[in-house]
mmCIF file of C-alpha atoms in Angstrom:
data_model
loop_
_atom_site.group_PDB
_atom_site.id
_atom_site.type_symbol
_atom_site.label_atom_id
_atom_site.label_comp_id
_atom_site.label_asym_id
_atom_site.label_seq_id
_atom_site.Cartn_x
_atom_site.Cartn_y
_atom_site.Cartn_z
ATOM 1 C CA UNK A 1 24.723 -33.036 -0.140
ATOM 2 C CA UNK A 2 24.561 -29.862 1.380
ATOM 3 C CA UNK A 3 24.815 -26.486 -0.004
ATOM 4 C CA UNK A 4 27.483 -23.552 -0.578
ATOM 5 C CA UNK A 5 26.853 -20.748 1.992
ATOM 6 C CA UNK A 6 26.378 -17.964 -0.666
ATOM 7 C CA UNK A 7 23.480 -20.100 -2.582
ATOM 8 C CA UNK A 8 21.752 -19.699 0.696
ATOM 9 C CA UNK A 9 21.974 -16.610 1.058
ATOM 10 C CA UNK A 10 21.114 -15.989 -2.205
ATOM 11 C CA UNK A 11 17.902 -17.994 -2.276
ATOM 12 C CA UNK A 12 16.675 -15.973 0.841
ATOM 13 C CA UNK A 13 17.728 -12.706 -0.389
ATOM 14 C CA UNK A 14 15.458 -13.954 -3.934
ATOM 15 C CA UNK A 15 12.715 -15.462 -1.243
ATOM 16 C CA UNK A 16 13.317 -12.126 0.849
ATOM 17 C CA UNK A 17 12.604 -9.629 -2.013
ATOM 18 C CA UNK A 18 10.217 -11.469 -3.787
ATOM 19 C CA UNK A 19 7.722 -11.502 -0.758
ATOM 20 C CA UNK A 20 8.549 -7.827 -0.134
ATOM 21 C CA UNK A 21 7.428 -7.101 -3.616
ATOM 22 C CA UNK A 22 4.437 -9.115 -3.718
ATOM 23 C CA UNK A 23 3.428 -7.439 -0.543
ATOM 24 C CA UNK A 24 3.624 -4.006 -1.867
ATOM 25 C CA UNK A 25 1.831 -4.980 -5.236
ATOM 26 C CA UNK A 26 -1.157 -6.455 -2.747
ATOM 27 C CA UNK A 27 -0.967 -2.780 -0.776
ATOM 28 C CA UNK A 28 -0.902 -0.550 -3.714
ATOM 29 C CA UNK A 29 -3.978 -2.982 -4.954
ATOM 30 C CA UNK A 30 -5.870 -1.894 -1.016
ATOM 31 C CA UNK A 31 -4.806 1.595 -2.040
ATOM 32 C CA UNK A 32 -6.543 2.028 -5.144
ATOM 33 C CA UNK A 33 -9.510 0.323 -3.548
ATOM 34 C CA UNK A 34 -9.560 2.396 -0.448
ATOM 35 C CA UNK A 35 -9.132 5.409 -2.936
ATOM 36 C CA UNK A 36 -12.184 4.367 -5.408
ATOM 37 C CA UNK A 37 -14.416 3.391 -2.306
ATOM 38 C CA UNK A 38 -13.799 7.150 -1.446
ATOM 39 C CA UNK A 39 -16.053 8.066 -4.321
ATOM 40 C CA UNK A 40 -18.718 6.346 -2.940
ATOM 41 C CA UNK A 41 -20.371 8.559 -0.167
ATOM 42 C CA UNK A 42 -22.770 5.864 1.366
ATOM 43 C CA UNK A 43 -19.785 3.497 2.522
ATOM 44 C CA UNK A 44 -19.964 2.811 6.237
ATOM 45 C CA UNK A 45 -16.044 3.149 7.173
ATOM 46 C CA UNK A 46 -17.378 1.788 10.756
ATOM 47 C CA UNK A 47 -18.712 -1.837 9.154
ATOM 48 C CA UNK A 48 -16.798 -4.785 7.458
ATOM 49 C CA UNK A 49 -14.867 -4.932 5.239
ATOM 50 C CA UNK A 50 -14.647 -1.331 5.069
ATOM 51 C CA UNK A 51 -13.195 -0.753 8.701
ATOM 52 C CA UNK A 52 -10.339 -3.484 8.209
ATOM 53 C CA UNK A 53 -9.512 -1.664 4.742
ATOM 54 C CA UNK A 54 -9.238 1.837 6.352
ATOM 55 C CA UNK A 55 -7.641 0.303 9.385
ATOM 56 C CA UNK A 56 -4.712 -1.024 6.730
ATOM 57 C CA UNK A 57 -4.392 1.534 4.627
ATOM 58 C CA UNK A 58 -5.695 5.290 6.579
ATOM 59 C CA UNK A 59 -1.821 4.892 9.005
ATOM 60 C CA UNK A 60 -0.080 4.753 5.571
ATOM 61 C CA UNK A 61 -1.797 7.387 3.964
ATOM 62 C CA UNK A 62 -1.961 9.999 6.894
ATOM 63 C CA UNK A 63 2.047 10.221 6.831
ATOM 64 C CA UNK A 64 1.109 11.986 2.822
ATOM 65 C CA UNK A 65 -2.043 13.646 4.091
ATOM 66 C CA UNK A 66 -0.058 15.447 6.632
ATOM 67 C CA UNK A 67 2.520 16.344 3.931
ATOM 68 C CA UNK A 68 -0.221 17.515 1.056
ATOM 69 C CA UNK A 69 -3.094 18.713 2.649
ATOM 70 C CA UNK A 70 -6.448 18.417 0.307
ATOM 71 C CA UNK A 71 -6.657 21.665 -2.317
ATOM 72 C CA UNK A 72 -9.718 22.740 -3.423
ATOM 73 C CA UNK A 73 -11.531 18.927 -1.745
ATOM 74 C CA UNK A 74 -9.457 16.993 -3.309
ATOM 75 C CA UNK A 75 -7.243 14.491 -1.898
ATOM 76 C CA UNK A 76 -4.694 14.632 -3.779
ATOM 77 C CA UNK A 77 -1.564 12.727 -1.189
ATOM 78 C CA UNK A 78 -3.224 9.262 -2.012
ATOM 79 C CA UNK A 79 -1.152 9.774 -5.245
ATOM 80 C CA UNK A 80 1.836 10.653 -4.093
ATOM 81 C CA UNK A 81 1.599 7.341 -1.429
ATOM 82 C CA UNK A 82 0.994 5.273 -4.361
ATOM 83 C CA UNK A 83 3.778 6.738 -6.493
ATOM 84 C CA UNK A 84 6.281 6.103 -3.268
ATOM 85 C CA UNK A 85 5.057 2.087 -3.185
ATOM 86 C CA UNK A 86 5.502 2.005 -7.040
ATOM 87 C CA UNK A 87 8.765 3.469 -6.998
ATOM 88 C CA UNK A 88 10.102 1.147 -4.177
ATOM 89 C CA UNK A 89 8.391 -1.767 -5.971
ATOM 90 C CA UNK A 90 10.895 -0.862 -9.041
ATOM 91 C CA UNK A 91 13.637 -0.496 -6.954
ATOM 92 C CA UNK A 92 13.626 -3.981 -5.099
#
């Protein structure tokens, strides 16, 4: 018994954007920890876990800190990089 072409293709298209949406729900998660570890002055960005965290998420967020730059010390790109995931998140 074997199955129709377009069921196929179907079921990896649901497999396909399924995955790609539980990935970005898992990255806007290490985004909103990255950002709250942020208000925390004594974290060690150079020790574990905290260097595999900024390692994921600092490549992402430099493409908005280079857009935004911080006004009056605050950070405010981490938003807009969050609002970009959410957004594509909605659309898939």
């Amino acid at each position: 018994m074997s199955s129709s072409p377009v069921a196929f293709q179907a079921d990896t298209l649901f497999f396909l954007t399924n995955t790609l949406s539980v990935f970005l729900s898992i990255y806007i998660a290490l985004l909103v920890i990255r950002i709250l570890l942020t208000w925390f002055p004594n974290v060690n960005w150079y020790n574990q876990p905290f260097s595999a965290l900024s390692q994921i998420t600092d490549p992402y967020l430099n493409i908005f800190r280079s857009i935004i730059p911080p006004l009056g010390g605050m950070d405010f790109s981490p938003m807009l990089a969050i609002l970009v995931l959410q957004l594509l998140a909605q659309i898939i």
